[in-house]
Tab-separated table of C-alpha atoms and ligand atoms in Angstrom:
chain	number	residue	atom	x	y	z
A	78	MET	CA	31.349	-47.919	64.288
A	79	ASP	CA	30.490	-44.325	65.465
A	80	LYS	CA	32.295	-43.115	67.830
A	81	VAL	CA	30.458	-40.524	70.342
A	82	LEU	CA	32.011	-39.265	73.527
A	83	PRO	CA	29.531	-38.927	76.467
A	84	LYS	CA	29.877	-35.248	77.139
A	85	ASN	CA	30.501	-32.468	74.900
A	86	ILE	CA	33.924	-31.459	74.015
A	87	SER	CA	34.603	-29.020	71.279
A	88	HIS	CA	38.145	-28.218	71.479
A	89	VAL	CA	41.175	-30.134	72.567
A	90	ALA	CA	44.658	-28.894	72.200
A	91	ILE	CA	47.865	-29.967	72.826
A	92	ILE	CA	51.601	-29.262	73.994
A	93	MET	CA	53.280	-31.927	71.800
A	94	ASP	CA	56.465	-32.216	74.257
A	95	GLY	CA	59.341	-34.373	74.191
A	96	ASN	CA	60.781	-34.695	70.330
A	97	GLY	CA	64.238	-33.877	71.478
A	98	ARG	CA	64.264	-36.445	74.491
A	99	TRP	CA	63.146	-39.263	72.631
A	100	ALA	CA	65.672	-38.789	70.330
A	101	LYS	CA	67.859	-38.499	72.884
A	102	ASN	CA	67.202	-41.434	74.816
A	103	LYS	CA	67.627	-43.219	71.081
A	104	ASN	CA	71.316	-41.663	70.081
A	105	LEU	CA	69.668	-39.976	67.372
A	106	ASP	CA	69.716	-36.295	66.745
A	107	ARG	CA	66.828	-34.000	67.723
A	108	SER	CA	65.698	-33.355	64.439
A	109	LYS	CA	64.708	-37.349	64.007
A	110	GLY	CA	62.634	-36.302	66.585
A	111	HIS	CA	60.964	-33.373	65.254
A	112	LYS	CA	60.245	-35.531	62.258
A	113	LYS	CA	58.956	-38.386	64.165
A	114	GLY	CA	56.959	-35.743	66.057
A	115	LEU	CA	55.396	-34.557	62.553
A	116	ASP	CA	54.484	-37.883	62.108
A	117	ASN	CA	52.801	-38.513	65.025
A	118	ILE	CA	50.241	-35.611	64.333
A	119	ILE	CA	48.290	-37.274	61.585
A	120	PRO	CA	47.427	-40.118	63.808
A	121	ILE	CA	46.265	-38.205	66.566
A	122	VAL	CA	44.338	-35.627	64.438
A	123	GLN	CA	42.269	-38.590	62.866
A	124	GLU	CA	41.078	-39.915	66.602
A	125	LEU	CA	40.452	-36.572	67.504
A	126	ILE	CA	37.837	-36.263	64.126
A	127	ASP	CA	36.831	-39.610	64.654
A	128	TRP	CA	35.719	-38.524	68.165
A	129	LYS	CA	34.208	-35.020	66.569
A	130	ILE	CA	35.917	-32.682	68.265
A	131	LYS	CA	35.593	-29.920	66.191
A	132	HIS	CA	38.112	-27.674	67.190
A	133	ILE	CA	42.254	-29.406	67.451
A	134	THR	CA	45.109	-26.812	68.238
A	135	LEU	CA	48.463	-28.287	67.901
A	136	PHE	CA	51.104	-25.989	69.797
A	137	ALA	CA	54.319	-26.803	67.232
A	138	PHE	CA	56.997	-23.924	67.654
A	139	SER	CA	56.739	-21.094	70.919
A	140	THR	CA	57.453	-17.527	70.282
A	141	GLU	CA	60.548	-18.672	73.350
A	142	ASN	CA	61.664	-21.509	71.011
A	143	ASN	CA	63.441	-19.062	68.961
A	144	ASN	CA	65.954	-18.922	71.168
A	145	ARG	CA	67.066	-22.842	70.090
A	146	PRO	CA	69.816	-22.842	67.766
A	147	TYR	CA	69.457	-21.752	64.110
A	148	ASP	CA	69.965	-24.926	62.616
A	149	GLU	CA	67.111	-26.121	64.822
A	150	LYS	CA	64.571	-23.720	63.916
A	151	LYS	CA	65.851	-24.474	60.289
A	152	HIS	CA	64.603	-28.168	60.775
A	153	LEU	CA	61.346	-27.164	62.288
A	154	ILE	CA	60.304	-24.268	59.514
A	155	SER	CA	61.634	-27.282	56.796
A	156	LEU	CA	59.258	-29.623	58.167
A	157	LEU	CA	56.711	-27.001	58.872
A	158	GLU	CA	56.952	-26.226	54.699
A	159	ASN	CA	56.569	-30.280	54.236
A	160	ALA	CA	53.866	-30.526	56.075
A	161	LEU	CA	51.660	-27.566	54.256
A	162	ASN	CA	53.338	-29.128	50.960
A	163	ASN	CA	51.392	-32.250	51.898
A	164	ILE	CA	48.410	-31.143	53.822
A	165	ALA	CA	45.994	-29.086	51.481
A	166	LYS	CA	44.530	-32.421	49.981
A	167	LYS	CA	44.004	-34.056	53.339
A	168	THR	CA	42.025	-31.193	54.238
A	169	ASP	CA	40.054	-30.972	51.296
A	170	GLU	CA	38.995	-34.404	51.432
A	171	ASN	CA	38.217	-34.027	55.214
A	172	ASN	CA	36.521	-31.232	55.290
A	173	ILE	CA	38.989	-29.516	57.653
A	174	ASN	CA	40.201	-25.836	57.885
A	175	LEU	CA	43.556	-25.076	58.861
A	176	SER	CA	44.587	-21.709	60.360
A	177	PHE	CA	47.400	-20.516	62.645
A	178	ILE	CA	47.675	-18.233	65.817
A	179	GLY	CA	50.812	-16.633	66.393
A	180	ASN	CA	53.070	-14.416	64.614
A	181	LEU	CA	54.383	-15.902	61.346
A	182	LYS	CA	56.395	-12.261	60.030
A	183	HIS	CA	59.451	-14.873	60.485
A	184	LEU	CA	58.253	-17.208	58.339
A	185	PRO	CA	59.353	-16.982	54.304
A	186	LYS	CA	56.918	-15.678	52.426
A	187	LYS	CA	56.473	-18.554	50.524
A	188	ILE	CA	55.385	-20.085	53.138
A	189	THR	CA	53.389	-17.380	54.458
A	190	SER	CA	51.578	-17.596	51.234
A	191	LYS	CA	51.078	-21.292	51.099
A	192	ILE	CA	49.043	-20.920	54.542
A	193	GLU	CA	46.574	-18.215	53.725
A	194	LYS	CA	45.758	-20.312	50.674
A	195	LEU	CA	44.815	-23.045	52.942
A	196	ASN	CA	43.420	-20.876	55.600
A	197	GLU	CA	40.932	-20.683	52.306
A	198	ILE	CA	39.829	-24.316	52.111
A	199	ASN	CA	36.667	-24.714	53.515
A	200	LYS	CA	36.323	-21.640	55.625
A	201	ASN	CA	33.132	-21.515	56.095
A	202	ASP	CA	31.729	-24.646	56.294
A	203	ALA	CA	34.427	-27.024	58.060
A	204	SER	CA	33.835	-29.800	60.136
A	205	ASN	CA	36.885	-29.802	61.817
A	206	LYS	CA	38.990	-26.609	62.323
A	207	LEU	CA	42.817	-27.543	62.842
A	208	ILE	CA	44.751	-24.847	64.463
A	209	ILE	CA	48.570	-24.433	64.339
A	210	ALA	CA	49.811	-22.123	66.968
A	211	TRP	CA	53.366	-21.654	65.608
A	212	ASN	CA	55.741	-18.672	67.192
A	213	TYR	CA	52.744	-18.344	69.729
A	214	SER	CA	53.169	-16.597	73.301
A	215	GLY	CA	49.957	-16.466	75.190
A	216	ARG	CA	51.443	-13.339	76.897
A	217	THR	CA	52.062	-11.751	73.991
A	218	ASP	CA	48.849	-12.430	72.727
A	219	ILE	CA	46.597	-10.818	75.746
A	220	LEU	CA	49.409	-7.376	75.394
A	221	GLU	CA	48.386	-7.648	71.892
A	222	ALA	CA	45.039	-7.238	72.885
A	223	ILE	CA	45.419	-4.755	75.264
A	224	ASN	CA	47.060	-2.926	72.723
A	225	LYS	CA	43.996	-2.714	70.293
A	226	ILE	CA	41.634	-1.796	73.172
A	227	ASN	CA	39.419	1.565	72.715
A	228	ASP	CA	36.504	0.826	75.273
A	229	LYS	CA	36.687	2.195	78.223
A	230	ASN	CA	34.498	-0.877	80.362
A	231	ILE	CA	35.926	-4.036	78.105
A	232	THR	CA	33.962	-7.454	78.799
A	233	GLU	CA	35.617	-10.662	78.654
A	234	GLU	CA	33.387	-11.530	75.492
A	235	LYS	CA	35.374	-8.511	73.794
A	236	PHE	CA	37.940	-9.159	75.446
A	237	ALA	CA	38.519	-12.158	73.645
A	238	ASP	CA	37.484	-10.948	70.850
A	239	LEU	CA	40.446	-9.555	70.429
A	240	LEU	CA	42.769	-12.674	71.005
A	241	MET	CA	44.429	-14.415	68.034
A	242	THR	CA	41.994	-17.037	69.184
A	243	LYS	CA	38.726	-15.088	68.211
A	244	ASN	CA	36.182	-17.199	67.012
A	245	ILE	CA	37.697	-20.316	68.706
A	246	PRO	CA	36.140	-21.663	72.295
A	247	ASP	CA	38.768	-21.649	75.017
A	248	PRO	CA	39.762	-25.413	74.691
A	249	ASP	CA	37.849	-27.973	77.356
A	250	LEU	CA	40.949	-30.013	77.195
A	251	ILE	CA	44.449	-29.372	77.395
A	252	ILE	CA	47.325	-32.176	76.670
A	253	ARG	CA	50.564	-31.942	77.476
A	254	THR	CA	52.930	-34.813	76.860
A	255	GLY	CA	56.759	-35.196	77.613
A	256	ASN	CA	56.395	-35.185	81.548
A	257	GLN	CA	56.586	-32.028	82.101
A	258	ILE	CA	53.727	-30.008	84.242
A	259	ARG	CA	53.218	-26.523	83.204
A	260	LEU	CA	51.376	-24.610	80.400
A	261	SER	CA	54.904	-22.944	78.978
A	262	ASN	CA	52.631	-19.614	77.742
A	263	PHE	CA	50.038	-20.924	75.863
A	264	MET	CA	46.524	-19.602	75.827
A	265	LEU	CA	47.056	-18.102	79.373
A	266	TRP	CA	43.783	-16.223	78.843
A	267	GLN	CA	42.097	-18.973	76.988
A	268	SER	CA	43.176	-21.539	79.913
A	269	ALA	CA	41.319	-20.494	82.517
A	270	TYR	CA	38.438	-23.529	83.191
A	271	SER	CA	39.965	-25.789	80.853
A	272	GLU	CA	40.746	-28.963	81.859
A	273	LEU	CA	44.195	-29.781	81.870
A	274	TYR	CA	45.920	-33.566	81.568
A	275	PHE	CA	49.742	-34.067	81.719
A	276	SER	CA	51.481	-37.540	80.322
A	277	THR	CA	54.362	-38.732	81.024
A	278	LYS	CA	54.593	-40.275	77.225
A	279	LEU	CA	57.162	-38.434	75.188
A	280	TRP	CA	54.705	-37.037	71.910
A	281	PRO	CA	56.334	-39.306	69.717
A	282	ASP	CA	55.236	-42.121	71.268
A	283	PHE	CA	51.654	-40.862	72.738
A	284	ASN	CA	49.388	-42.764	70.682
A	285	THR	CA	45.451	-43.564	69.842
A	286	LYS	CA	45.680	-45.332	73.253
A	287	ASP	CA	46.986	-42.615	75.147
A	288	LEU	CA	44.540	-40.231	73.331
A	289	ASN	CA	41.974	-41.707	74.763
A	290	ASP	CA	42.937	-42.217	77.984
A	291	ALA	CA	43.075	-38.454	77.891
A	292	LEU	CA	39.854	-38.326	77.052
A	293	ASN	CA	38.001	-40.816	79.644
A	294	GLN	CA	39.961	-38.834	82.275
A	295	PHE	CA	37.782	-35.416	80.831
A	296	MET	CA	34.730	-37.537	81.134
A	297	LYS	CA	35.159	-38.416	84.539
A	298	ARG	CA	36.039	-34.860	85.286
A	299	LYS	CA	33.149	-32.934	87.342
A	300	ARG	CA	33.578	-29.490	85.771
A	301	ASN	CA	31.207	-26.505	88.141
A	302	TYR	CA	33.252	-23.331	86.879
A	303	GLY	CA	33.662	-22.351	91.010
A	304	ALA	CA	29.977	-22.629	91.390
A	305	VAL	CA	29.029	-26.078	93.174
B	532	FPP	C1	59.029	-29.933	71.822
B	532	FPP	O1	59.262	-30.834	72.167
B	532	FPP	C2	58.405	-30.014	70.190
B	532	FPP	C3	58.750	-28.728	69.550
B	532	FPP	C4	59.481	-27.407	69.889
B	532	FPP	C5	58.593	-28.498	68.492
B	532	FPP	C6	57.151	-29.315	68.632
B	532	FPP	C7	56.855	-30.049	66.836
B	532	FPP	C8	56.498	-30.871	65.974
B	532	FPP	C9	55.612	-31.983	66.512
B	532	FPP	C10	56.924	-31.535	64.720
B	532	FPP	C11	56.853	-30.425	64.005
B	532	FPP	C12	55.335	-29.598	63.499
B	532	FPP	C13	54.858	-28.865	62.679
B	532	FPP	C14	53.593	-28.418	62.885
B	532	FPP	C15	55.775	-28.381	61.000
B	532	FPP	P1	61.364	-30.966	72.263
B	532	FPP	O2	61.716	-30.522	71.361
B	532	FPP	O3	61.055	-29.758	73.363
B	532	FPP	O4	61.466	-31.720	73.551
B	532	FPP	P2	62.474	-31.769	74.902
B	532	FPP	O5	61.820	-31.532	75.789
B	532	FPP	O6	62.466	-33.372	74.893
B	532	FPP	O7	63.821	-31.551	74.307
């Protein structure tokens, strides 16, 4: 059956939190939690695509995550590399364009070249855009934009064009899993009027029913952007 949402929603962003606790609860190494978290991306993204949500952002690695132990960072980078190797066919077949926001300079060249190649797929005619926030910091996003300004009377629209999210609409809905009620430096400018949804579920356990609960809740919210 064709899935149609009653209200327009063009961008859903997800802060995928709780992989480490998921693993700890099962007496497993944190790396197992991240692997399980990665496996959970496909069904959730598929469900969002089925609901015809055009822009999907996943917060996979924050700038602050660089403070984690070397082995954990290395593992996350290797998961990223595997994901990229497996993703090209899927994005192509499903008419998805993949892009990244964040500072990718710390990644090996073989990974950044792969990202650049993947970014070319369906660049201009994608029905869905999947955006991975990697080594991303909302404050850095704003600071870098400020450093690019050469206009004394900059408008909000022009400023938004200097951000890493240029051409991506602000998220309508930001979902955070893992029972933490904060944004953790994610899309600070772009979230000004996003609806926020916090789930107690740890990311590897967050399933399509939980996603549909979040979307249902969004549908019930009245968005008046400060007006009446
Ligand atoms: C937060 O859980 C999750 C992360 C920092 C990494 C998210 C990564 C994935 C879902 C898999 C890799 C994804 C890609 C695209 C390669 P946490 O470790 O902070 O969990 P905790 O709060 O329970 O410790």
